[in-house]
Amino acid sequence: MFNKNNWHEPIYKEDVKHVILNGLISAILGGILGGALDYLFNVVLKFPISFSLIIMVLFIGYRTKRGYYSYHILYPVLAILFLILSIFFCIYSFYAISHMVIGEYRIYLIFTYPSFWISFITSPAQALLSGINHSDALYIIYGVLDLIFYIWAFWFVYRIVKGKN
C-alpha cells in the first residue's frame, strides 16, 4: 500500500492540478450535500446513522479518479485529505442548517462554538459517545455502525482513487 518505492514514481504537474481542483470541488459540494442529508436523517427522521458518508465517498473518489491520467500514490492520499475536508464541510453545513431553522442567522459564529469543534474531532465516534451518555443500547449500536461506516469510507475512497473499483 504505502511502499517507499511508490513515492519515487514520476508525478505530472497537470495531473496534480486536476486532482486538487476536482477533489476540492467534490469535497465542498459533497460536504454541503452530506450536511443536509445528516440534518434530514438525524433531526427530522431521528435516525442517527450518517449515510452522507456514502455520498461524500462517491463524489470524492470518482471525481479524483477522473482528475489524473497517470497514477501516483499521492492521489489516494489527497483523496483521504479531501474526505476529511468534506467531513468538516458536512458538520459545518449541518450546524448552519440547524441554526437557520431555529432562527439564528449569524452562521459565521459557528466557528466559535466549542461543540462544533468537538463534533468535528469526534465525528466518527460521536453517535457512540451520545449512546453512552443516553445509556441506551440502540444508540450504542448506531454508534458502532457509524464508526464502521467511517472506517469503510476512508478505506473505500482510497480503493476508488487507486483504481481497484
GROMACS .gro file of C-alpha atoms in nm:
model
  165
    1MET     CA    1   0.000   0.000   0.000
    2PHE     CA    2   0.239   0.272   0.119
    3ASN     CA    3   0.558   0.133  -0.023
    4LYS     CA    4   0.856   0.369  -0.021
    5ASN     CA    5   0.924   0.299  -0.387
    6ASN     CA    6   0.575   0.417  -0.488
    7TRP     CA    7   0.670   0.774  -0.395
    8HIS     CA    8   0.964   0.771  -0.638
    9GLU     CA    9   0.744   0.730  -0.946
   10PRO     CA   10   0.716   1.030  -1.179
   11ILE     CA   11   0.442   1.278  -1.099
   12TYR     CA   12   0.294   1.517  -1.352
   13LYS     CA   13   0.209   1.876  -1.268
   14GLU     CA   14  -0.112   1.886  -1.471
   15ASP     CA   15  -0.241   1.570  -1.304
   16VAL     CA   16  -0.181   1.719  -0.959
   17LYS     CA   17  -0.364   2.038  -1.057
   18HIS     CA   18  -0.665   1.844  -1.185
   19VAL     CA   19  -0.672   1.614  -0.882
   20ILE     CA   20  -0.661   1.907  -0.639
   21LEU     CA   21  -0.927   2.102  -0.829
   22ASN     CA   22  -1.161   1.804  -0.863
   23GLY     CA   23  -1.101   1.699  -0.503
   24LEU     CA   24  -1.168   2.043  -0.356
   25ILE     CA   25  -1.486   2.094  -0.557
   26SER     CA   26  -1.617   1.749  -0.472
   27ALA     CA   27  -1.523   1.791  -0.103
   28ILE     CA   28  -1.711   2.119  -0.076
   29LEU     CA   29  -2.019   2.008  -0.269
   30GLY     CA   30  -2.026   1.661  -0.114
   31GLY     CA   31  -1.985   1.809   0.233
   32ILE     CA   32  -2.271   2.054   0.188
   33LEU     CA   33  -2.497   1.783   0.049
   34GLY     CA   34  -2.384   1.546   0.325
   35GLY     CA   35  -2.464   1.803   0.594
   36ALA     CA   36  -2.812   1.850   0.452
   37LEU     CA   37  -2.861   1.471   0.450
   38ASP     CA   38  -2.733   1.444   0.806
   39TYR     CA   39  -2.979   1.710   0.916
   40LEU     CA   40  -3.260   1.528   0.740
   41PHE     CA   41  -3.176   1.190   0.891
   42ASN     CA   42  -3.063   1.298   1.239
   43VAL     CA   43  -3.303   1.580   1.323
   44VAL     CA   44  -3.609   1.529   1.107
   45LEU     CA   45  -3.624   1.147   1.085
   46LYS     CA   46  -3.441   1.072   1.416
   47PHE     CA   47  -3.212   0.813   1.254
   48PRO     CA   48  -2.854   0.882   1.374
   49ILE     CA   49  -2.653   0.682   1.118
   50SER     CA   50  -2.458   0.902   0.877
   51PHE     CA   51  -2.546   0.791   0.524
   52SER     CA   52  -2.392   1.110   0.394
   53LEU     CA   53  -2.054   0.939   0.400
   54ILE     CA   54  -2.160   0.725   0.106
   55ILE     CA   55  -2.236   1.037  -0.099
   56MET     CA   56  -1.909   1.205   0.001
   57VAL     CA   57  -1.701   0.896  -0.075
   58LEU     CA   58  -1.855   0.856  -0.419
   59PHE     CA   59  -1.821   1.228  -0.501
   60ILE     CA   60  -1.459   1.248  -0.393
   61GLY     CA   61  -1.349   0.907  -0.515
   62TYR     CA   62  -1.480   0.922  -0.869
   63ARG     CA   63  -1.406   1.291  -0.926
   64THR     CA   64  -1.049   1.249  -0.803
   65LYS     CA   65  -1.004   0.936  -1.015
   66ARG     CA   66  -1.115   1.131  -1.323
   67GLY     CA   67  -0.859   1.401  -1.247
   68TYR     CA   68  -0.544   1.211  -1.340
   69TYR     CA   69  -0.411   1.022  -1.638
   70SER     CA   70  -0.103   0.865  -1.480
   71TYR     CA   71  -0.147   0.706  -1.135
   72HIS     CA   72   0.065   0.814  -0.841
   73ILE     CA   73   0.035   0.716  -0.473
   74LEU     CA   74  -0.013   1.084  -0.386
   75TYR     CA   75  -0.365   1.089  -0.533
   76PRO     CA   76  -0.528   0.841  -0.291
   77VAL     CA   77  -0.359   1.020  -0.001
   78LEU     CA   78  -0.501   1.351  -0.125
   79ALA     CA   79  -0.842   1.186  -0.157
   80ILE     CA   80  -0.828   1.089   0.211
   81LEU     CA   81  -0.745   1.450   0.298
   82PHE     CA   82  -1.033   1.567   0.080
   83LEU     CA   83  -1.262   1.329   0.268
   84ILE     CA   84  -1.158   1.488   0.598
   85LEU     CA   85  -1.226   1.831   0.447
   86SER     CA   86  -1.562   1.708   0.325
   87ILE     CA   87  -1.649   1.585   0.674
   88PHE     CA   88  -1.562   1.935   0.800
   89PHE     CA   89  -1.798   2.095   0.546
   90CYS     CA   90  -2.061   1.836   0.632
   91ILE     CA   91  -2.056   1.925   1.000
   92TYR     CA   92  -2.042   2.298   0.922
   93SER     CA   93  -2.343   2.280   0.693
   94PHE     CA   94  -2.529   2.066   0.949
   95TYR     CA   95  -2.471   2.334   1.211
   96ALA     CA   96  -2.562   2.610   0.966
   97ILE     CA   97  -2.891   2.446   0.868
   98SER     CA   98  -2.984   2.371   1.228
   99HIS     CA   99  -2.909   2.730   1.331
  100MET     CA  100  -3.110   2.870   1.040
  101VAL     CA  101  -3.405   2.654   1.140
  102ILE     CA  102  -3.405   2.795   1.493
  103GLY     CA  103  -3.375   3.148   1.353
  104GLU     CA  104  -3.011   3.233   1.424
  105TYR     CA  105  -2.866   3.370   1.103
  106ARG     CA  106  -2.515   3.451   1.225
  107ILE     CA  107  -2.354   3.147   1.066
  108TYR     CA  108  -2.002   3.286   1.093
  109LEU     CA  109  -2.025   3.245   1.472
  110ILE     CA  110  -2.042   2.865   1.435
  111PHE     CA  111  -1.661   2.853   1.448
  112THR     CA  112  -1.675   2.996   1.800
  113TYR     CA  113  -1.892   2.716   1.936
  114PRO     CA  114  -1.687   2.453   2.118
  115SER     CA  115  -1.949   2.192   2.028
  116PHE     CA  116  -1.871   2.244   1.656
  117TRP     CA  117  -1.503   2.159   1.703
  118ILE     CA  118  -1.579   1.873   1.940
  119SER     CA  119  -1.821   1.722   1.690
  120PHE     CA  120  -1.565   1.761   1.410
  121ILE     CA  121  -1.286   1.594   1.607
  122THR     CA  122  -1.504   1.315   1.747
  123SER     CA  123  -1.727   1.273   1.442
  124PRO     CA  124  -1.650   0.902   1.391
  125ALA     CA  125  -1.742   0.815   1.748
  126GLN     CA  126  -2.000   1.086   1.810
  127ALA     CA  127  -2.305   0.860   1.795
  128LEU     CA  128  -2.128   0.606   2.014
  129LEU     CA  129  -2.047   0.873   2.274
  130SER     CA  130  -2.402   1.006   2.270
  131GLY     CA  131  -2.528   0.649   2.318
  132ILE     CA  132  -2.311   0.609   2.625
  133ASN     CA  133  -2.443   0.941   2.758
  134HIS     CA  134  -2.803   0.832   2.699
  135SER     CA  135  -2.724   0.481   2.828
  136ASP     CA  136  -2.943   0.338   2.556
  137ALA     CA  137  -2.836   0.018   2.381
  138LEU     CA  138  -2.987   0.124   2.048
  139TYR     CA  139  -2.773   0.439   2.035
  140ILE     CA  140  -2.463   0.236   2.113
  141ILE     CA  141  -2.546   0.005   1.821
  142TYR     CA  142  -2.597   0.310   1.598
  143GLY     CA  143  -2.262   0.444   1.717
  144VAL     CA  144  -2.082   0.121   1.632
  145LEU     CA  145  -2.245   0.117   1.288
  146ASP     CA  146  -2.147   0.481   1.234
  147LEU     CA  147  -1.788   0.403   1.332
  148ILE     CA  148  -1.786   0.113   1.086
  149PHE     CA  149  -1.917   0.349   0.814
  150TYR     CA  150  -1.630   0.592   0.881
  151ILE     CA  151  -1.368   0.318   0.861
  152TRP     CA  152  -1.529   0.188   0.542
  153ALA     CA  153  -1.539   0.541   0.395
  154PHE     CA  154  -1.165   0.601   0.433
  155TRP     CA  155  -1.082   0.256   0.301
  156PHE     CA  156  -1.321   0.280   0.006
  157VAL     CA  157  -1.216   0.628  -0.108
  158TYR     CA  158  -0.858   0.500  -0.114
  159ARG     CA  159  -0.961   0.199  -0.322
  160ILE     CA  160  -1.168   0.404  -0.568
  161VAL     CA  161  -0.888   0.651  -0.638
  162LYS     CA  162  -0.631   0.374  -0.656
  163GLY     CA  163  -0.836   0.215  -0.932
  164LYS     CA  164  -0.944  -0.111  -0.773
  165ASN     CA  165  -1.317  -0.042  -0.820
   0.00000   0.00000   0.00000
